[in-house]
Structure formats: C-alpha cells, structure tokens
PDB file of C-alpha atoms and ligand atoms in Angstrom:
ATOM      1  CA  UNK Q 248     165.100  20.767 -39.707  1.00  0.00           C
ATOM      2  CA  UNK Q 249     161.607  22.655 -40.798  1.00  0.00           C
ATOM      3  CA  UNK Q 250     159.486  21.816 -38.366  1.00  0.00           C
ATOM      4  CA  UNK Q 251     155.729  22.071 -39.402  1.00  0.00           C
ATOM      5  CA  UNK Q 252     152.147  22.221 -38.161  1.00  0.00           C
ATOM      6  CA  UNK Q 253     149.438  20.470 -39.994  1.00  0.00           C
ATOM      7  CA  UNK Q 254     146.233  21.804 -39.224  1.00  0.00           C
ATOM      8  CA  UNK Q 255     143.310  19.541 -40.944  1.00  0.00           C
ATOM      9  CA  UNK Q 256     139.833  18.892 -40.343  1.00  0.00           C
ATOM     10  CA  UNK Q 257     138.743  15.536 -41.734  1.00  0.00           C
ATOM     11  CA  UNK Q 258     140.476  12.521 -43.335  1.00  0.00           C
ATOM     12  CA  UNK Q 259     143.917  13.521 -43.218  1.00  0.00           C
ATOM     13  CA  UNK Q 260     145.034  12.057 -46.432  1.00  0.00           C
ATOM     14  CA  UNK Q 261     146.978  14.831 -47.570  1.00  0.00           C
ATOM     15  CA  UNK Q 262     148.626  14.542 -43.882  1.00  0.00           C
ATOM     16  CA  UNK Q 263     149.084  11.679 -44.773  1.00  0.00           C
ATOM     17  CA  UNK Q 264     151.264  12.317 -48.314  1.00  0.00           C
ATOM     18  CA  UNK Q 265     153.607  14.321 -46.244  1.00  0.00           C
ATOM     19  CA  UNK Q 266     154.068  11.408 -43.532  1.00  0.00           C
ATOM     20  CA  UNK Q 267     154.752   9.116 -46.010  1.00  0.00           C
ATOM     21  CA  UNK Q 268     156.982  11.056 -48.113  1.00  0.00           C
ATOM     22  CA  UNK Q 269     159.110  11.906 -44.343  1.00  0.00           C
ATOM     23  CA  UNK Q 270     159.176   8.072 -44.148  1.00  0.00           C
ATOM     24  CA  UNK Q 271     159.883   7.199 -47.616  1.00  0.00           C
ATOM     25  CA  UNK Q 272     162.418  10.020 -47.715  1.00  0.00           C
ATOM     26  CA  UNK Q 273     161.271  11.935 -50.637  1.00  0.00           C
ATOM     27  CA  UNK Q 274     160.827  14.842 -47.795  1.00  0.00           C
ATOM     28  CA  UNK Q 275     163.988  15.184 -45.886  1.00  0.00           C
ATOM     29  CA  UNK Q 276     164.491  17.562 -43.039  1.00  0.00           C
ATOM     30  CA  UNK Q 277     160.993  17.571 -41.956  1.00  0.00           C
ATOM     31  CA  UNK Q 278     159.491  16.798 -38.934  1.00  0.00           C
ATOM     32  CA  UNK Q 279     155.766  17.318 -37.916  1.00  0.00           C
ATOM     33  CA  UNK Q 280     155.635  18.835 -34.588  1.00  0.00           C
ATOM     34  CA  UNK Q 281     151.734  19.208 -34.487  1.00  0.00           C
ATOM     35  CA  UNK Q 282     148.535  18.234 -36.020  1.00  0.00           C
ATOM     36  CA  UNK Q 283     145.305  20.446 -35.000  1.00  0.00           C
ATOM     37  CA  UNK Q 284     141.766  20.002 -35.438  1.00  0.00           C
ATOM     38  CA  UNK Q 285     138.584  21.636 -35.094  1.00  0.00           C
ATOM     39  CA  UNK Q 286     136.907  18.255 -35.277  1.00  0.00           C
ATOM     40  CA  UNK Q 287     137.718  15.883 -32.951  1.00  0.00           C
ATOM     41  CA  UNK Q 288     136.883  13.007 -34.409  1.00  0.00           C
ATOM     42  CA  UNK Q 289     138.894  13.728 -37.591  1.00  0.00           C
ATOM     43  CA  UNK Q 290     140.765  10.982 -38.945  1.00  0.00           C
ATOM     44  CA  UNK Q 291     143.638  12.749 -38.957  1.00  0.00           C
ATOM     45  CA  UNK Q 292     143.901  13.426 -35.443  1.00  0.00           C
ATOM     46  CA  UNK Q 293     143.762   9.645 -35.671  1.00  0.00           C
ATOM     47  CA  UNK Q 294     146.724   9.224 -38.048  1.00  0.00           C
ATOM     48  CA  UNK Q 295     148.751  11.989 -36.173  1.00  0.00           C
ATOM     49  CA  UNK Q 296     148.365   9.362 -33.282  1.00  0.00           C
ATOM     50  CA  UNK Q 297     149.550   6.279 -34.999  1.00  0.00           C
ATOM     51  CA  UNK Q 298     152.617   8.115 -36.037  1.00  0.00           C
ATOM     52  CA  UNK Q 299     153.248   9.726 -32.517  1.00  0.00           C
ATOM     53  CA  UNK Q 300     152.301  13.114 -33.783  1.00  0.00           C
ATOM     54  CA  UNK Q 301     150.980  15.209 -31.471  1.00  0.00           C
ATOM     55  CA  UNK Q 302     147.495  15.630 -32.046  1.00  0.00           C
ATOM     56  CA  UNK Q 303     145.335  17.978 -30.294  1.00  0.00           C
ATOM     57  CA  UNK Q 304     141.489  18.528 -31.318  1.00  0.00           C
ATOM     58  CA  UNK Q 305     140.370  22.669 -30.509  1.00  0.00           C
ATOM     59  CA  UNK Q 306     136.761  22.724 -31.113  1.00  0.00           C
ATOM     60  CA  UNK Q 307     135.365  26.198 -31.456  1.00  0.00           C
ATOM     61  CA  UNK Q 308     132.118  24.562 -30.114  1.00  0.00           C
ATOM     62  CA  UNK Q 309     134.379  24.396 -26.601  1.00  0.00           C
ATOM     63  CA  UNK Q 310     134.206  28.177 -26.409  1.00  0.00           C
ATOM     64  CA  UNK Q 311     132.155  30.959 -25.720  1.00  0.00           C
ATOM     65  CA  UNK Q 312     132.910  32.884 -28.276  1.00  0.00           C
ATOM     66  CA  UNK Q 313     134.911  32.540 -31.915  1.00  0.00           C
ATOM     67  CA  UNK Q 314     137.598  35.203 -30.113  1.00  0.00           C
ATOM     68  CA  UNK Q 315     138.053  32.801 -27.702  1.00  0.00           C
ATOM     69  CA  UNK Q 316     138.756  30.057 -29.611  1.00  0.00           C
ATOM     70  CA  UNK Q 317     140.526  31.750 -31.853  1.00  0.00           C
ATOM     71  CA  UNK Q 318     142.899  33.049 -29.309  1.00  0.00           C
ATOM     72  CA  UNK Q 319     143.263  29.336 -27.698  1.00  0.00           C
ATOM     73  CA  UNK Q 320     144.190  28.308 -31.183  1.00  0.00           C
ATOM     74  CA  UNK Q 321     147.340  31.272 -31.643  1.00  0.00           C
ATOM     75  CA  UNK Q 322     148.619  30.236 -28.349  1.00  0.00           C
ATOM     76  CA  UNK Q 323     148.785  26.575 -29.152  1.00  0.00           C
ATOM     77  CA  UNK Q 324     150.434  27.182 -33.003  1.00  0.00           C
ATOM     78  CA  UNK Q 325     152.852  30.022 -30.708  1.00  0.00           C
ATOM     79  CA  UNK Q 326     153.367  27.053 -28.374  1.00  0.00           C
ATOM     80  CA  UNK Q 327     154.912  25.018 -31.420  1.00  0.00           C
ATOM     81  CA  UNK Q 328     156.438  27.894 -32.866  1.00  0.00           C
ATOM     82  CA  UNK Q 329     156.481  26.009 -35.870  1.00  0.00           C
ATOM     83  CA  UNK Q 330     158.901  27.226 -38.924  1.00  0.00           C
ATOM     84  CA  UNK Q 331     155.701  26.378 -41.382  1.00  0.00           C
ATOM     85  CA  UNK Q 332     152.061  25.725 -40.837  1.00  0.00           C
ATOM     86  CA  UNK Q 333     150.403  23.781 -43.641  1.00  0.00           C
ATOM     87  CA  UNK Q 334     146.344  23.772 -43.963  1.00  0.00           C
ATOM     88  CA  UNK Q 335     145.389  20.619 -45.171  1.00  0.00           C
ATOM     89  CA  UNK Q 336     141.256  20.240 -45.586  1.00  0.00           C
ATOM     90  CA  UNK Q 337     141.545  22.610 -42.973  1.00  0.00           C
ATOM     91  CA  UNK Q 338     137.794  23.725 -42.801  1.00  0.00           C
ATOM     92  CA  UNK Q 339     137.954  26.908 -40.490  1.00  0.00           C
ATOM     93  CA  UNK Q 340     139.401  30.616 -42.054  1.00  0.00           C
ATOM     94  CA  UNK Q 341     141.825  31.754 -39.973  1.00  0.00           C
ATOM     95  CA  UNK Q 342     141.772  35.173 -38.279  1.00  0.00           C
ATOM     96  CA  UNK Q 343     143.827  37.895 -39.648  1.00  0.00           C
ATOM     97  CA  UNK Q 344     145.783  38.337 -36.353  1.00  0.00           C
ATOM     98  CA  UNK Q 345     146.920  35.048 -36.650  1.00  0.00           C
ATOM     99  CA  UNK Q 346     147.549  35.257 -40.458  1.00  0.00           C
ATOM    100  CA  UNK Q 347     149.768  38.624 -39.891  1.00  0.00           C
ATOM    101  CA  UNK Q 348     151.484  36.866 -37.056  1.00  0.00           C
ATOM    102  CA  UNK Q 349     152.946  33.947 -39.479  1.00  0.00           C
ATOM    103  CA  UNK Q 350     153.132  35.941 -42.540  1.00  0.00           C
ATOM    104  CA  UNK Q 351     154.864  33.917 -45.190  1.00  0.00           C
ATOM    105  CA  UNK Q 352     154.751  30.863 -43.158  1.00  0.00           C
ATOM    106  CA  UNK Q 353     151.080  29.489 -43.715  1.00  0.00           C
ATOM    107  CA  UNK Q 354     150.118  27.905 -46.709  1.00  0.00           C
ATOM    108  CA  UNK Q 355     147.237  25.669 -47.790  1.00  0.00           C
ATOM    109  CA  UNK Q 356     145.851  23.374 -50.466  1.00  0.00           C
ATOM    110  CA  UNK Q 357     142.740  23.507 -52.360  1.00  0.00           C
ATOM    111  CA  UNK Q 358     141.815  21.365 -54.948  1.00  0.00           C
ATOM    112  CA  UNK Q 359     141.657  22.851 -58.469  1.00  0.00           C
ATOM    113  CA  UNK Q 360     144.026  25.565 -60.759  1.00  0.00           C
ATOM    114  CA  UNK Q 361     143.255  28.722 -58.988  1.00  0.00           C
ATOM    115  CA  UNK Q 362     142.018  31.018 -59.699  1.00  0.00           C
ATOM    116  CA  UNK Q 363     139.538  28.775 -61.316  1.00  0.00           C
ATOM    117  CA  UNK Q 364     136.689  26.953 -58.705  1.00  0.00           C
ATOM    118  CA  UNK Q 365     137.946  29.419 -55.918  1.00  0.00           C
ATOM    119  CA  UNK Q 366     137.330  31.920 -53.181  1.00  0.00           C
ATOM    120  CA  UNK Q 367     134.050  31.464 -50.759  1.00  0.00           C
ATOM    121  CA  UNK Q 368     131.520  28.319 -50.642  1.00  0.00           C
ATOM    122  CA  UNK Q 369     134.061  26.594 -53.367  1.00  0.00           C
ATOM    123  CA  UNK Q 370     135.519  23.960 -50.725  1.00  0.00           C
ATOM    124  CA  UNK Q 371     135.056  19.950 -50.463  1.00  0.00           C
ATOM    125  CA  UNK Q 372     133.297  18.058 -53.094  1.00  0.00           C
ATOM    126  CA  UNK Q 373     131.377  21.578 -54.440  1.00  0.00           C
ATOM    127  CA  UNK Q 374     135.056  22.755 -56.196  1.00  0.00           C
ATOM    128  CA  UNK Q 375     134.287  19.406 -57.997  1.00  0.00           C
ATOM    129  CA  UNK Q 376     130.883  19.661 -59.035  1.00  0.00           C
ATOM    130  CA  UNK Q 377     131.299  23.084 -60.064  1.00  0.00           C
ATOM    131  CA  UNK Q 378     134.155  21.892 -62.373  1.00  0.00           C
ATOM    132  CA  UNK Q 379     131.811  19.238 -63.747  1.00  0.00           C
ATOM    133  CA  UNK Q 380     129.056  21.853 -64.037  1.00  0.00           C
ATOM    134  CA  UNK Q 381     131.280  23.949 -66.247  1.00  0.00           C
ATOM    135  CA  UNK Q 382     132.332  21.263 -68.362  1.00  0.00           C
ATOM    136  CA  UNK Q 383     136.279  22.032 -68.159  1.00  0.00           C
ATOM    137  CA  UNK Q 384     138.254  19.291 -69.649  1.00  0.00           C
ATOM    138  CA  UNK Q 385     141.465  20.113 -67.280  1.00  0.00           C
ATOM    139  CA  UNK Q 386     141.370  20.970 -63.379  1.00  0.00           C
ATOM    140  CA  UNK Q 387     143.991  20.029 -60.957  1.00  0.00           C
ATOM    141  CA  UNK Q 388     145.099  21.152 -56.841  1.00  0.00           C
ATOM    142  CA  UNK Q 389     147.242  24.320 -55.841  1.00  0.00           C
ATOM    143  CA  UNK Q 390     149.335  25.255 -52.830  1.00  0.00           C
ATOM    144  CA  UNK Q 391     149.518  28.781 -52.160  1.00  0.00           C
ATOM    145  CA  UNK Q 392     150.370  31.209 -49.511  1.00  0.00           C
ATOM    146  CA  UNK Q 393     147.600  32.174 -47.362  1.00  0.00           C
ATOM    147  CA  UNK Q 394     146.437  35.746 -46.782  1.00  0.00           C
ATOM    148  CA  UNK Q 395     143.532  37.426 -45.562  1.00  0.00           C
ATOM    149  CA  UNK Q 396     141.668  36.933 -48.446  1.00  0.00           C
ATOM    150  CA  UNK Q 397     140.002  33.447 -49.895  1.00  0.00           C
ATOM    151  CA  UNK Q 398     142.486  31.499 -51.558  1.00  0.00           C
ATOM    152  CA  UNK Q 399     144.001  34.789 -52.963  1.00  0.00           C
ATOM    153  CA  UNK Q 400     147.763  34.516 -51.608  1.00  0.00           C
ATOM    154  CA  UNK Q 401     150.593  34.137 -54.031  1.00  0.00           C
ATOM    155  CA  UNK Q 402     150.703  30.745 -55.567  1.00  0.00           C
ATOM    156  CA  UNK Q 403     153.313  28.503 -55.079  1.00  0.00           C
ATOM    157  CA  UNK Q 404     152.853  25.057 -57.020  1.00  0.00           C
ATOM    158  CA  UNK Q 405     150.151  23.500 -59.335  1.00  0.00           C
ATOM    159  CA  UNK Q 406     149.085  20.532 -60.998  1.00  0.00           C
ATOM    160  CA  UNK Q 407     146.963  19.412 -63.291  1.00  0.00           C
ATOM    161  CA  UNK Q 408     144.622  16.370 -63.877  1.00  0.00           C
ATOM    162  CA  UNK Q 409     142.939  15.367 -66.731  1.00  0.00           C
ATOM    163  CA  UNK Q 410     138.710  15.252 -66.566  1.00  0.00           C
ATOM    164  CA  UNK Q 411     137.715  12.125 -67.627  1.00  0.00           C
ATOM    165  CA  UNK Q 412     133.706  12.067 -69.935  1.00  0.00           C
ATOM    166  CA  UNK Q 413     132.378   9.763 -67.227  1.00  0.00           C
ATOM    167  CA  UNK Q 414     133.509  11.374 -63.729  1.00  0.00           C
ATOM    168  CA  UNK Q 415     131.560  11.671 -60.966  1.00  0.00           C
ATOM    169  CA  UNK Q 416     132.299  14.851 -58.633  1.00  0.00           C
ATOM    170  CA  UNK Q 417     133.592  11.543 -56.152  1.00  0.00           C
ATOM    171  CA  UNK Q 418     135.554  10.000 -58.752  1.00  0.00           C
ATOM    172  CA  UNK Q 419     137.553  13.819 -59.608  1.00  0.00           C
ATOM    173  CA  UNK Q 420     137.679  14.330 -56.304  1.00  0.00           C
ATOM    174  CA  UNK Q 421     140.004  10.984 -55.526  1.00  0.00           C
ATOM    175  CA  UNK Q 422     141.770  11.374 -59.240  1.00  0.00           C
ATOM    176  CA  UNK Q 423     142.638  15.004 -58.098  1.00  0.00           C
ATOM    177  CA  UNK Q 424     143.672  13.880 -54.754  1.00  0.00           C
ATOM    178  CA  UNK Q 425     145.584  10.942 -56.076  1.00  0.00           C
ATOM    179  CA  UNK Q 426     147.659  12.483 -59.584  1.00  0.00           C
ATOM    180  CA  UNK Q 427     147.972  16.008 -57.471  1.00  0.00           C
ATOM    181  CA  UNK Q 428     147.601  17.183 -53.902  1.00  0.00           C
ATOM    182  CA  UNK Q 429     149.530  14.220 -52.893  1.00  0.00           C
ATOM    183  CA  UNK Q 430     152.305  15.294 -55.090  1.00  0.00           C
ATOM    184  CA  UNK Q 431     152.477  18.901 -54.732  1.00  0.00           C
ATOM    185  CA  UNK Q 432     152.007  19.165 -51.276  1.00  0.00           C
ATOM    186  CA  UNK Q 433     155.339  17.571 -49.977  1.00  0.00           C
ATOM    187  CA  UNK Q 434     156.960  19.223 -53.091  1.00  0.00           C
ATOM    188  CA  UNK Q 435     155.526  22.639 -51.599  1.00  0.00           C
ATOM    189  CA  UNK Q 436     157.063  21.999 -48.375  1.00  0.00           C
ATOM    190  CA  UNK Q 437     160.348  20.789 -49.965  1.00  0.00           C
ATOM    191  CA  UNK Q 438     160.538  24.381 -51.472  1.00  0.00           C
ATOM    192  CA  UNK Q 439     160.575  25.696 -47.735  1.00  0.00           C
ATOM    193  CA  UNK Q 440     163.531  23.464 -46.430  1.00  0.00           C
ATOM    194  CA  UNK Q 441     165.469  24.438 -48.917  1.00  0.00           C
ATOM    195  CA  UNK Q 442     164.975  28.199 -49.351  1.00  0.00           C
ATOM    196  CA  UNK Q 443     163.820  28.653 -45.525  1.00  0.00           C
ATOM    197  CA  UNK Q 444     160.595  30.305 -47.489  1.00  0.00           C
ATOM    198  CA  UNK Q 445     159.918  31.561 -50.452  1.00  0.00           C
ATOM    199  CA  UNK Q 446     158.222  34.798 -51.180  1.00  0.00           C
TER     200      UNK Q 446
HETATM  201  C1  GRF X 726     141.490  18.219 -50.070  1.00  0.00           C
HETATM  202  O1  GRF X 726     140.820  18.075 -51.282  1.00  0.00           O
HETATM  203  C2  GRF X 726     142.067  19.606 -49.937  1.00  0.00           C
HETATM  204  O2  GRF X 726     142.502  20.140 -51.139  1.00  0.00           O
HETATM  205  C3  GRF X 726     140.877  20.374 -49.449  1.00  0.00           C
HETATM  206  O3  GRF X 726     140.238  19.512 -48.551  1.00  0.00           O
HETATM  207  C4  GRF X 726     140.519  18.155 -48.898  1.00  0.00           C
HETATM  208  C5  GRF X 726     141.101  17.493 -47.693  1.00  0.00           C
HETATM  209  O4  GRF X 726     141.353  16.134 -47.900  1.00  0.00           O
HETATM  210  N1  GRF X 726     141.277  21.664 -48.938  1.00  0.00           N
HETATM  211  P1  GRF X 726     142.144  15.288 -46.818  1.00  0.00           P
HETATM  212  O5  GRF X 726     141.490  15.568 -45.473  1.00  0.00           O
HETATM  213  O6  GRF X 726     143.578  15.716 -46.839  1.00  0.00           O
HETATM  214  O7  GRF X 726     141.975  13.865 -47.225  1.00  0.00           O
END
C-alpha cells in the first residue's frame, strides 16, 4: 500500500481526482493518510473530512516565525511518514530541509506544459492569463518532482489541452483542470505504486 500525503491549499479538486479514482478503483493500493493545509478554511480540508481523511489545517499565521512553522509542518509530514507527498494547489514553497528530507518522494502539479508558464508569480489563474496573453494554441498540466528550485524538478507526466478562440483565463482554467490534472495526477501516483518511485 503507498500511503500518501496531500498537502493543498484551496478547493481540493485535484484531491479530489485521486479520492475518486481510490473509490472508483482506477488507483489501487492507495490510501491517503493525510491532508494539510495552510488555510484553514480550504475546501479540501473539508473534503478530507467527508471521506474520513485526516485533515489538519497548519497556518503559518499561528507562528512566530516561518522557521517555526516550518518546523511544525516536518514534524507532522515525519509523523505520517508517508511513502509519497503530493502538492496539490499547494500555495506555500517548501523549505529545502524538508525537500532534502523526502527527496524523490514529493511531487506537485501545476497547470500548463512546463517549462512553458512556469517558475515564480506563474501560479493560480495568472499561468492562464499568461497563456492567453501569449496567444498559444496548446497548453495543458504537469506533475513533476519537486526540488529546490520553482517547478524545475524532473518531470514525470504531461498533458495537453487544446485553447479554444473564445476562452476566458476561467474557462482554461476548468478545461485544463477537467481534460488534464484530473487525469494525470492519479496516473502520476499510479507510477509510484508500481515502481515504489521513479527517478
Ligand atoms: C490547480 O490548477 C493546480 O495545478 C495548481 O493549483 C490548482 C489547485 O486546484 N497548482 P484544486 O485546489 O486542486 O482545485
């Protein structure tokens, strides 16, 4: 059994892709140990709950200092031990302490073909109105390993989605969600049940 950490800030709908494919049984050997947020009023603490996750909220506001926090937030994911951590809209950079500690074993989603609409300040609905901006005709989500750089680890699965002449930045945004983070992101973790991880 792989048994993961979610850590996500907002909505949770890429949470919930991987809870539904567990359920429907597209993701076997799976189980979510933990879901973590810096927000506490993220709905994905929410839908952790409804699926007796456990959820736990970790606001760096609760701390003195960003050390502090972040050494809360190491002892909790240590407290899991989990075999994979997944960032999922997760809206704080780790530390490098923490990324060192779970080499190989953290690995996030961001919503376009790196390394195009990456790296700092592209995150949320910006990555899409950047792509707009530029005019490209294709974009799309990745999963890739994190390191200590912005969205620079070794990538591990794309897909891409076709931009339509009317979209909105909103209406890429759900298309991209929709056609491929929901896909790729249980198909990511698949890889890591069957190979233990892949490097
Ligand atoms: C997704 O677009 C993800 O790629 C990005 O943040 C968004 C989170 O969406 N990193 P959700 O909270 O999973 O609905």
């Amino acid at each position: 059994m792989l048994r993961i950490a979610v850590l996500a800030s907002g909505n949770g709908s890429n949470l919930g892709a991987i809870i539904d494919a567990i359920k429907n049984k597209s993701l076997e050997n799976v189980s979510i140990d933990l879901v973590l947020s810096n927000n506490k009023t993220a709905y994905a603490l929410e839908r952790a709950r409804n699926n007796n996750i456990k959820a736990v909220a970790l606001s760096p506001k609760d701390f003195s200092t960003r050390d502090d926090f972040y050494e809360e937030l190491f002892s909790v994911l240590k407290d899991n031990s989990p075999d994979l951590i997944v960032l999922a809209g997760f809206l704080v950079s780790l530390p490098e302490f923490i990324i060192k500690y779970f080499k190989n074993r953290i690995i996030n989603i961001h919503p376009s073909l790196i390394p195009s609409f990456c790296g700092k300040g592209f995150y949320g609905i910006n990555v899409h109105k950047k792509a707009l901006e530029r005019g490209v005709k294709i974009t799309g989500a990745t999963v890739h390993f994190v390191d200590e750089g912005i969205d620079t680890g070794k990538i591990i699965i794309q897909k891409a989605v076709d931009v339509l002449e009317d979209d909105t930045p909103e209406s890429l945004q759900k298309r991209v969600l929709k056609e491929a983070e929901w896909i790729i992101l249980p198909k990511a973790i698949a890889y890591f049940v069957k190979d233990g991880h892949r490097e």
